[in-house]
Coordinates of N, CA and C and ligand atoms in Angstrom, one line a residue:
M29 N 11.1 -13.3 7.5 CA 10.1 -13.4 6.4 C 9.2 -14.6 6.8
E30 N 7.9 -14.4 6.5 CA 6.9 -15.5 6.7 C 6.0 -15.5 5.5
T31 N 5.4 -16.6 5.2 CA 4.5 -16.7 4.1 C 3.1 -17.3 4.6
F32 N 2.1 -16.8 4.0 CA 0.7 -17.2 4.4 C -0.1 -17.4 3.2
L33 N -1.4 -17.9 3.4 CA -2.4 -18.0 2.4 C -1.9 -18.8 1.2
G34 N -1.4 -19.9 1.5 CA -0.9 -20.8 0.4 C 0.3 -20.3 -0.3
G35 N 1.1 -19.5 0.4 CA 2.3 -19.0 -0.2 C 2.1 -17.7 -1.0
R36 N 0.9 -17.3 -1.1 CA 0.6 -16.1 -1.9 C 0.9 -14.8 -1.2
L37 N 0.9 -14.8 0.1 CA 1.2 -13.6 0.9 C 2.5 -13.7 1.6
I38 N 3.4 -12.8 1.4 CA 4.7 -12.8 2.0 C 4.8 -11.5 2.9
V39 N 5.2 -11.8 4.1 CA 5.4 -10.7 5.1 C 6.8 -10.6 5.5
K40 N 7.4 -9.4 5.3 CA 8.8 -9.2 5.6 C 9.2 -7.8 6.1
T41 N 10.4 -7.6 6.4 CA 10.9 -6.2 6.7 C 11.7 -5.8 5.5
G42 N 11.9 -4.5 5.3 CA 12.7 -4.0 4.3 C 12.3 -2.6 3.8
D43 N 13.0 -2.2 2.7 CA 12.7 -0.9 2.1 C 11.9 -1.2 0.8
I44 N 10.7 -0.8 0.8 CA 9.8 -1.1 -0.3 C 10.4 -0.6 -1.7
T45 N 11.2 0.4 -1.7 CA 11.7 0.9 -3.0 C 12.6 -0.1 -3.7
R46 N 13.0 -1.1 -2.9 CA 13.9 -2.1 -3.5 C 13.2 -3.4 -4.0
E47 N 11.9 -3.4 -3.8 CA 11.1 -4.6 -4.1 C 11.1 -4.7 -5.7
E48 N 11.2 -6.0 -6.1 CA 11.2 -6.2 -7.6 C 9.9 -6.8 -8.0
T49 N 8.8 -6.4 -7.3 CA 7.5 -6.8 -7.7 C 7.0 -5.9 -8.9
D50 N 6.0 -6.3 -9.6 CA 5.5 -5.6 -10.8 C 5.1 -4.2 -10.4
A51 N 4.5 -4.1 -9.2 CA 4.0 -2.8 -8.7 C 4.4 -2.7 -7.2
I52 N 4.7 -1.4 -6.8 CA 4.7 -1.2 -5.4 C 3.7 -0.1 -5.1
V53 N 3.1 -0.2 -3.9 CA 2.1 0.7 -3.5 C 2.7 1.8 -2.6
N54 N 2.3 3.1 -2.9 CA 2.7 4.2 -2.1 C 1.6 4.7 -1.2
A55 N 2.0 4.9 0.1 CA 1.1 5.6 1.0 C 1.2 7.1 0.8
A56 N 0.5 7.6 -0.2 CA 0.6 9.0 -0.6 C -0.3 9.8 0.2
N57 N -0.2 11.1 0.0 CA -1.3 12.0 0.6 C -2.1 12.5 -0.6
S58 N -3.2 13.2 -0.3 CA -4.2 13.4 -1.4 C -3.6 14.4 -2.4
S59 N -2.6 15.2 -2.1 CA -2.0 16.1 -3.1 C -1.3 15.3 -4.2
L60 N -0.9 14.1 -3.9 CA 0.0 13.3 -4.9 C 1.3 14.0 -5.2
M61 N 1.6 15.0 -4.5 CA 2.8 15.8 -4.8 C 4.1 15.4 -4.0
G62 N 4.0 14.2 -3.4 CA 5.1 13.8 -2.6 C 5.0 14.2 -1.1
G63 N 5.8 13.7 -0.3 CA 5.8 14.0 1.2 C 6.9 13.3 1.9
G64 N 6.7 13.0 3.1 CA 7.7 12.3 3.9 C 7.5 10.8 3.9
G65 N 8.1 10.1 4.8 CA 7.9 8.7 5.0 C 8.2 7.9 3.7
V66 N 7.3 6.9 3.5 CA 7.5 6.0 2.4 C 7.3 6.8 1.0
D67 N 6.4 7.8 1.1 CA 6.1 8.6 -0.1 C 7.4 9.3 -0.6
G68 N 8.1 9.9 0.3 CA 9.4 10.6 0.0 C 10.4 9.6 -0.5
A69 N 10.5 8.5 0.1 CA 11.5 7.5 -0.3 C 11.2 7.0 -1.7
I70 N 9.9 6.8 -2.1 CA 9.6 6.3 -3.4 C 9.9 7.3 -4.5
H71 N 9.6 8.6 -4.2 CA 9.9 9.6 -5.2 C 11.4 9.8 -5.3
R72 N 12.1 9.8 -4.2 CA 13.6 9.9 -4.3 C 14.2 8.8 -5.2
A73 N 13.7 7.6 -4.9 CA 14.3 6.4 -5.6 C 13.9 6.3 -7.0
G74 N 12.6 6.7 -7.3 CA 12.0 6.5 -8.6 C 12.3 7.7 -9.6
G75 N 12.7 8.8 -9.1 CA 13.0 10.0 -9.9 C 11.8 10.7 -10.4
P76 N 12.0 11.8 -11.2 CA 11.0 12.8 -11.6 C 9.8 12.3 -12.5
A77 N 10.0 11.1 -13.1 CA 8.9 10.7 -14.0 C 7.6 10.4 -13.2
I78 N 7.8 10.0 -12.0 CA 6.6 9.7 -11.1 C 5.8 10.9 -10.8
I79 N 6.5 12.0 -10.4 CA 5.8 13.2 -10.0 C 5.2 13.9 -11.2
E80 N 5.8 13.7 -12.3 CA 5.3 14.3 -13.6 C 3.9 13.7 -13.9
E81 N 3.9 12.3 -13.7 CA 2.6 11.7 -14.0 C 1.6 12.0 -13.0
C82 N 2.0 12.1 -11.7 CA 1.1 12.5 -10.6 C 0.5 13.9 -11.0
R83 N 1.3 14.8 -11.4 CA 0.8 16.1 -11.8 C -0.3 16.0 -12.9
R84 N 0.0 15.2 -13.9 CA -1.0 15.0 -14.9 C -2.3 14.5 -14.4
I85 N -2.2 13.5 -13.5 CA -3.4 12.9 -12.9 C -4.2 14.0 -12.1
R86 N -3.5 14.8 -11.4 CA -4.1 15.9 -10.6 C -4.8 16.9 -11.6
D87 N -4.2 17.2 -12.7 CA -4.7 18.2 -13.6 C -5.9 17.7 -14.4
T88 N -6.0 16.4 -14.6 CA -7.0 15.8 -15.4 C -8.1 15.2 -14.5
E89 N -7.8 14.1 -13.8 CA -8.8 13.3 -13.1 C -9.2 13.8 -11.7
Y90 N -8.2 14.4 -11.0 CA -8.4 14.7 -9.6 C -7.9 16.1 -9.2
P91 N -8.5 17.1 -9.8 CA -8.1 18.5 -9.5 C -8.1 18.9 -8.0
D92 N -9.0 18.2 -7.3 CA -9.1 18.5 -5.8 C -8.3 17.6 -5.0
G93 N -7.5 16.7 -5.6 CA -6.8 15.7 -4.8 C -7.4 14.4 -4.8
L94 N -6.6 13.4 -4.6 CA -7.1 12.0 -4.5 C -7.8 11.7 -3.2
P95 N -9.1 11.3 -3.1 CA -9.7 11.1 -1.9 C -9.1 9.9 -1.1
A96 N -9.2 9.8 0.2 CA -8.8 8.7 1.0 C -9.6 7.4 0.5
G97 N -8.8 6.3 0.4 CA -9.4 5.1 0.0 C -9.3 4.8 -1.5
E98 N -9.0 5.8 -2.3 CA -8.8 5.6 -3.8 C -7.4 5.4 -4.1
A99 N -7.1 4.9 -5.4 CA -5.8 4.6 -5.8 C -5.6 4.9 -7.3
V100 N -4.4 5.4 -7.7 CA -4.1 5.6 -9.1 C -2.7 5.1 -9.4
T101 N -2.5 4.8 -10.7 CA -1.2 4.2 -11.1 C -0.4 5.1 -11.9
T102 N 0.9 5.1 -11.6 CA 1.9 5.8 -12.5 C 3.0 4.8 -12.8
T103 N 3.9 5.3 -13.6 CA 5.2 4.5 -13.9 C 6.0 4.4 -12.6
G104 N 6.9 3.4 -12.6 CA 7.8 3.2 -11.5 C 9.1 4.0 -11.7
G105 N 9.2 4.7 -12.8 CA 10.4 5.5 -13.1 C 11.6 4.6 -13.0
R106 N 12.6 5.0 -12.2 CA 13.8 4.3 -12.1 C 13.8 3.1 -11.1
L107 N 12.6 2.9 -10.5 CA 12.5 1.8 -9.5 C 12.5 0.5 -10.2
P108 N 12.9 -0.6 -9.5 CA 12.8 -1.9 -10.1 C 11.3 -2.3 -10.4
A109 N 10.4 -1.8 -9.7 CA 9.0 -2.0 -10.0 C 8.5 -1.2 -11.2
K110 N 7.7 -1.8 -12.1 CA 7.3 -1.2 -13.3 C 6.2 0.0 -13.0
F111 N 5.4 -0.3 -12.0 CA 4.4 0.7 -11.6 C 4.4 1.1 -10.1
V112 N 4.0 2.3 -9.9 CA 3.7 2.7 -8.5 C 2.2 3.0 -8.4
I113 N 1.6 2.3 -7.5 CA 0.2 2.6 -7.3 C 0.1 3.5 -6.0
H114 N -0.5 4.7 -6.3 CA -0.5 5.7 -5.2 C -1.9 5.6 -4.5
T115 N -1.9 5.3 -3.3 CA -3.2 5.3 -2.6 C -3.1 6.3 -1.4
V116 N -4.3 6.7 -0.9 CA -4.3 7.6 0.2 C -5.1 6.9 1.3
G117 N -4.4 6.6 2.4 CA -5.0 6.0 3.6 C -5.7 7.1 4.4
P118 N -6.5 6.7 5.3 CA -7.2 7.7 6.2 C -6.3 8.2 7.3
V119 N -6.5 9.4 7.7 CA -5.8 9.9 8.9 C -6.7 9.4 10.0
W120 N -6.0 8.9 11.1 CA -6.7 8.4 12.3 C -7.2 9.5 13.1
Y121 N -8.6 9.5 13.3 CA -9.2 10.6 14.2 C -9.8 9.9 15.4
G122 N -9.5 8.6 15.7 CA -10.1 8.0 16.8 C -11.0 6.8 16.5
G123 N -11.3 6.7 15.2 CA -12.1 5.5 14.8 C -13.6 5.8 14.4
G124 N -14.0 7.0 14.6 CA -15.4 7.4 14.4 C -15.7 8.0 13.0
R125 N -14.6 8.0 12.2 CA -14.8 8.6 10.9 C -14.6 7.6 9.7
N126 N -15.1 6.4 10.0 CA -14.9 5.4 9.0 C -13.5 5.1 8.6
E127 N -12.6 5.3 9.5 CA -11.2 5.0 9.2 C -11.0 3.6 8.7
D128 N -11.6 2.6 9.4 CA -11.5 1.2 9.1 C -11.9 1.0 7.6
G129 N -13.0 1.5 7.3 CA -13.6 1.3 5.9 C -12.6 1.9 4.9
L130 N -12.1 3.1 5.2 CA -11.3 3.8 4.2 C -9.9 3.1 4.1
L131 N -9.4 2.5 5.2 CA -8.2 1.8 5.0 C -8.4 0.5 4.2
A132 N -9.5 -0.2 4.4 CA -9.7 -1.4 3.6 C -9.9 -1.0 2.1
N133 N -10.6 0.1 1.9 CA -10.7 0.6 0.5 C -9.3 0.9 -0.1
A134 N -8.4 1.5 0.6 CA -7.1 1.8 0.1 C -6.4 0.5 -0.4
Y135 N -6.5 -0.5 0.5 CA -5.9 -1.8 0.1 C -6.6 -2.4 -1.1
R136 N -7.9 -2.4 -1.0 CA -8.7 -3.1 -2.1 C -8.6 -2.4 -3.4
N137 N -8.6 -1.1 -3.4 CA -8.5 -0.3 -4.7 C -7.1 -0.4 -5.3
S138 N -6.1 -0.5 -4.4 CA -4.8 -0.7 -4.9 C -4.6 -2.1 -5.7
L139 N -5.3 -3.1 -5.1 CA -5.2 -4.4 -5.7 C -6.0 -4.4 -7.1
K140 N -7.1 -3.6 -7.1 CA -7.8 -3.4 -8.3 C -7.0 -2.8 -9.4
R141 N -6.2 -1.8 -9.0 CA -5.3 -1.1 -10.0 C -4.2 -2.1 -10.5
A142 N -3.7 -2.9 -9.5 CA -2.7 -3.8 -9.9 C -3.3 -4.8 -10.9
D143 N -4.5 -5.3 -10.7 CA -5.2 -6.2 -11.7 C -5.4 -5.5 -13.0
E144 N -5.7 -4.2 -13.0 CA -5.9 -3.5 -14.3 C -4.6 -3.5 -15.1
K145 N -3.5 -3.5 -14.5 CA -2.2 -3.5 -15.2 C -1.6 -4.9 -15.3
K146 N -2.5 -5.9 -15.0 CA -2.0 -7.3 -15.2 C -0.8 -7.6 -14.3
C147 N -0.7 -7.0 -13.2 CA 0.5 -7.3 -12.3 C 0.3 -8.6 -11.7
V148 N 1.3 -9.4 -11.7 CA 1.2 -10.7 -11.0 C 1.9 -10.6 -9.6
S149 N 2.6 -9.5 -9.3 CA 3.1 -9.3 -7.9 C 3.0 -7.9 -7.6
A150 N 2.8 -7.6 -6.3 CA 2.7 -6.3 -5.8 C 3.1 -6.2 -4.3
A151 N 3.8 -5.1 -4.0 CA 4.3 -4.9 -2.6 C 3.6 -3.7 -2.0
F152 N 3.2 -3.9 -0.7 CA 2.5 -2.8 0.1 C 3.3 -2.4 1.3
P153 N 3.3 -1.1 1.6 CA 3.8 -0.6 2.9 C 2.6 -0.7 3.9
A154 N 2.9 -0.4 5.2 CA 1.9 -0.4 6.2 C 1.1 1.0 6.1
I155 N 0.2 1.1 5.2 CA -0.6 2.3 4.9 C -1.2 2.9 6.2
S156 N -1.0 4.2 6.3 CA -1.7 5.0 7.4 C -1.0 4.8 8.8
T157 N -0.1 3.9 9.0 CA 0.4 3.6 10.3 C 1.6 4.5 10.7
G158 N 2.0 5.4 9.8 CA 3.1 6.3 10.2 C 2.6 7.6 10.7
V159 N 2.8 8.6 9.9 CA 2.4 10.0 10.3 C 0.8 10.1 10.4
Y160 N 0.1 9.2 9.7 CA -1.4 9.3 9.8 C -2.0 8.6 11.0
G161 N -1.1 8.0 11.8 CA -1.5 7.6 13.2 C -2.5 6.4 13.4
F162 N -2.7 5.7 12.3 CA -3.6 4.5 12.5 C -3.0 3.5 13.4
P163 N -3.7 3.0 14.4 CA -3.1 2.0 15.3 C -2.7 0.7 14.5
R164 N -1.4 0.3 14.8 CA -0.8 -0.8 13.9 C -1.6 -2.1 14.1
E165 N -2.0 -2.4 15.3 CA -2.7 -3.7 15.5 C -4.0 -3.8 14.7
R166 N -4.7 -2.7 14.7 CA -6.0 -2.6 14.0 C -5.8 -2.6 12.5
A167 N -4.8 -1.9 12.1 CA -4.5 -1.9 10.6 C -4.0 -3.3 10.2
A168 N -3.4 -4.0 11.0 CA -2.9 -5.3 10.6 C -4.1 -6.3 10.3
R169 N -5.1 -6.2 11.2 CA -6.3 -7.1 10.9 C -7.0 -6.7 9.6
I170 N -7.1 -5.4 9.4 CA -7.8 -4.9 8.2 C -7.0 -5.3 6.9
A171 N -5.7 -5.1 6.9 CA -4.9 -5.5 5.8 C -4.9 -7.0 5.5
A172 N -4.8 -7.8 6.6 CA -4.9 -9.2 6.4 C -6.2 -9.7 5.9
D173 N -7.3 -9.1 6.4 CA -8.6 -9.5 5.9 C -8.8 -9.2 4.4
V174 N -8.4 -8.0 4.0 CA -8.5 -7.7 2.6 C -7.7 -8.6 1.7
M175 N -6.5 -8.9 2.2 CA -5.6 -9.9 1.4 C -6.3 -11.2 1.3
K176 N -6.8 -11.7 2.4 CA -7.4 -13.0 2.4 C -8.6 -13.0 1.5
S177 N -9.5 -12.1 1.5 CA -10.7 -12.1 0.6 C -10.2 -12.0 -0.8
Y178 N -9.2 -11.1 -1.1 CA -8.8 -11.0 -2.4 C -8.3 -12.3 -3.0
I179 N -7.4 -13.0 -2.2 CA -6.9 -14.2 -2.7 C -7.9 -15.3 -2.8
D180 N -8.8 -15.4 -1.8 CA -9.9 -16.3 -1.8 C -10.8 -16.1 -3.0
S181 N -11.0 -14.9 -3.5 CA -11.9 -14.6 -4.6 C -11.2 -14.7 -5.9
G182 N -10.0 -15.2 -5.9 CA -9.3 -15.5 -7.2 C -8.7 -14.3 -7.9
G183 N -8.2 -13.3 -7.1 CA -7.6 -12.1 -7.7 C -6.3 -12.5 -8.5
G184 N -6.0 -11.6 -9.5 CA -4.9 -11.9 -10.4 C -3.5 -11.7 -9.9
V185 N -3.3 -11.0 -8.8 CA -2.0 -10.8 -8.3 C -1.7 -12.1 -7.5
R186 N -0.7 -12.8 -8.0 CA -0.3 -14.1 -7.4 C 0.5 -14.0 -6.2
K187 N 1.3 -12.9 -6.1 CA 2.3 -12.7 -5.0 C 2.1 -11.3 -4.4
I188 N 1.7 -11.3 -3.2 CA 1.5 -10.0 -2.5 C 2.5 -10.0 -1.4
V189 N 3.3 -8.9 -1.3 CA 4.3 -8.7 -0.3 C 3.9 -7.5 0.6
L190 N 3.9 -7.8 1.9 CA 3.7 -6.7 2.9 C 5.1 -6.4 3.5
V191 N 5.5 -5.2 3.2 CA 6.9 -4.8 3.6 C 6.8 -3.8 4.8
F192 N 7.4 -4.3 5.9 CA 7.5 -3.4 7.1 C 8.8 -2.8 7.3
F193 N 8.9 -1.6 7.7 CA 10.1 -0.8 7.7 C 11.0 -1.2 8.9
G194 N 10.4 -1.7 9.9 CA 11.2 -2.0 11.1 C 10.7 -3.3 11.7
D195 N 11.6 -3.9 12.5 CA 11.3 -5.2 13.1 C 10.1 -5.1 14.0
D196 N 9.9 -4.0 14.7 CA 8.8 -3.8 15.7 C 7.5 -3.8 14.9
D197 N 7.4 -3.1 13.8 CA 6.2 -3.1 13.0 C 5.9 -4.5 12.4
Y198 N 6.9 -5.2 12.0 CA 6.8 -6.5 11.5 C 6.2 -7.5 12.6
R199 N 6.8 -7.4 13.8 CA 6.3 -8.2 14.9 C 4.9 -7.9 15.3
V200 N 4.5 -6.6 15.4 CA 3.2 -6.3 15.7 C 2.2 -6.8 14.6
F201 N 2.6 -6.7 13.4 CA 1.7 -7.2 12.3 C 1.5 -8.7 12.5
L202 N 2.5 -9.5 12.7 CA 2.4 -10.9 12.9 C 1.6 -11.3 14.1
E203 N 1.7 -10.5 15.1 CA 0.9 -10.8 16.4 C -0.5 -10.4 16.2
S204 N -0.8 -9.5 15.4 CA -2.2 -8.9 15.4 C -3.0 -9.2 14.2
S205 N -2.4 -9.7 13.1 CA -3.1 -9.9 11.9 C -4.2 -11.0 11.9
G206 N -4.0 -12.0 12.8 CA -4.9 -13.1 12.8 C -4.5 -14.2 11.7
L207 N -3.4 -14.0 11.0 CA -3.0 -14.9 10.0 C -2.4 -16.2 10.5
Q208 N -1.8 -16.1 11.7 CA -1.1 -17.3 12.3 C -2.0 -18.3 12.8
S209 N -3.3 -17.9 13.2 CA -4.2 -18.8 13.8 C -4.9 -19.6 12.7
P210 N -5.3 -20.8 12.9 CA -5.9 -21.6 11.8 C -7.3 -21.1 11.4
Ligands
ADP329 P1 1.1 7.4 6.3 O1 1.1 8.9 6.1 O2 0.2 6.7 5.4 O3 1.0 7.0 7.8 P2 4.0 7.0 6.4 O4 5.0 7.0 5.2 O5 4.2 8.0 7.4 O6 2.6 6.9 5.8 O7 4.2 5.5 7.1 C1 3.6 4.3 6.6 C2 4.6 3.2 6.9 O8 5.6 3.1 6.0 C3 5.3 3.3 8.3 O9 5.2 2.1 8.9 C4 6.7 3.7 7.9 O10 7.6 3.2 8.9 C5 6.9 2.9 6.6 N1 8.0 3.3 5.7 C6 8.7 4.4 5.7 N2 9.6 4.3 4.7 C7 9.5 3.1 4.2 C8 10.2 2.4 3.1 N3 11.2 2.9 2.4 N4 9.8 1.1 2.8 C9 8.8 0.5 3.5 N5 8.1 1.1 4.5 C10 8.4 2.4 4.8

């Protein structure tokens, strides 16, 4: 585990479903109906209350699915976290389809949702870097930049946790994020 940005950003390995932050962020797909990876793990651990709320959100606000870069909030169900913030990261197509901008939006809009719910802590997975194929090094810089500007601009989430599922992902993040250099 390492901390940055005056102790407000914590970087660690682990299973995000076990985080006791006010909110955890889900790297969902636009259907909001669950999937593999971290999405599947969150729905399994949190139980059916989460998918029920996702279904309501689809029926009312997003009948065509949640677009990449956007985020919505549901209950955390049986998770230790009170809320799950579902965001959709971009699928990596090589970098020419505004993937960078969409990934930054996914992080930024998730923090905005956390602020709306007055969360003082929130945990994030490495959005888009699994099945969606976003290069980990590039994603690390984007995530770190968003966190830095959010914290510098006085955002309400006091503790942000970036949770990496494996040691290798953790190491790549630390080497690529730019957080270690002054
Ligand atoms: P995406 O479709 O956005 O790429 P994935 O779920 O495939 O989402 O992967 C995103 C990241 O989440 C990957 O680094 C994956 O290893 C990681 N991950 C998978 N399960 C968990 C978990 N339980 N806790 C934290 N991170 C996880």
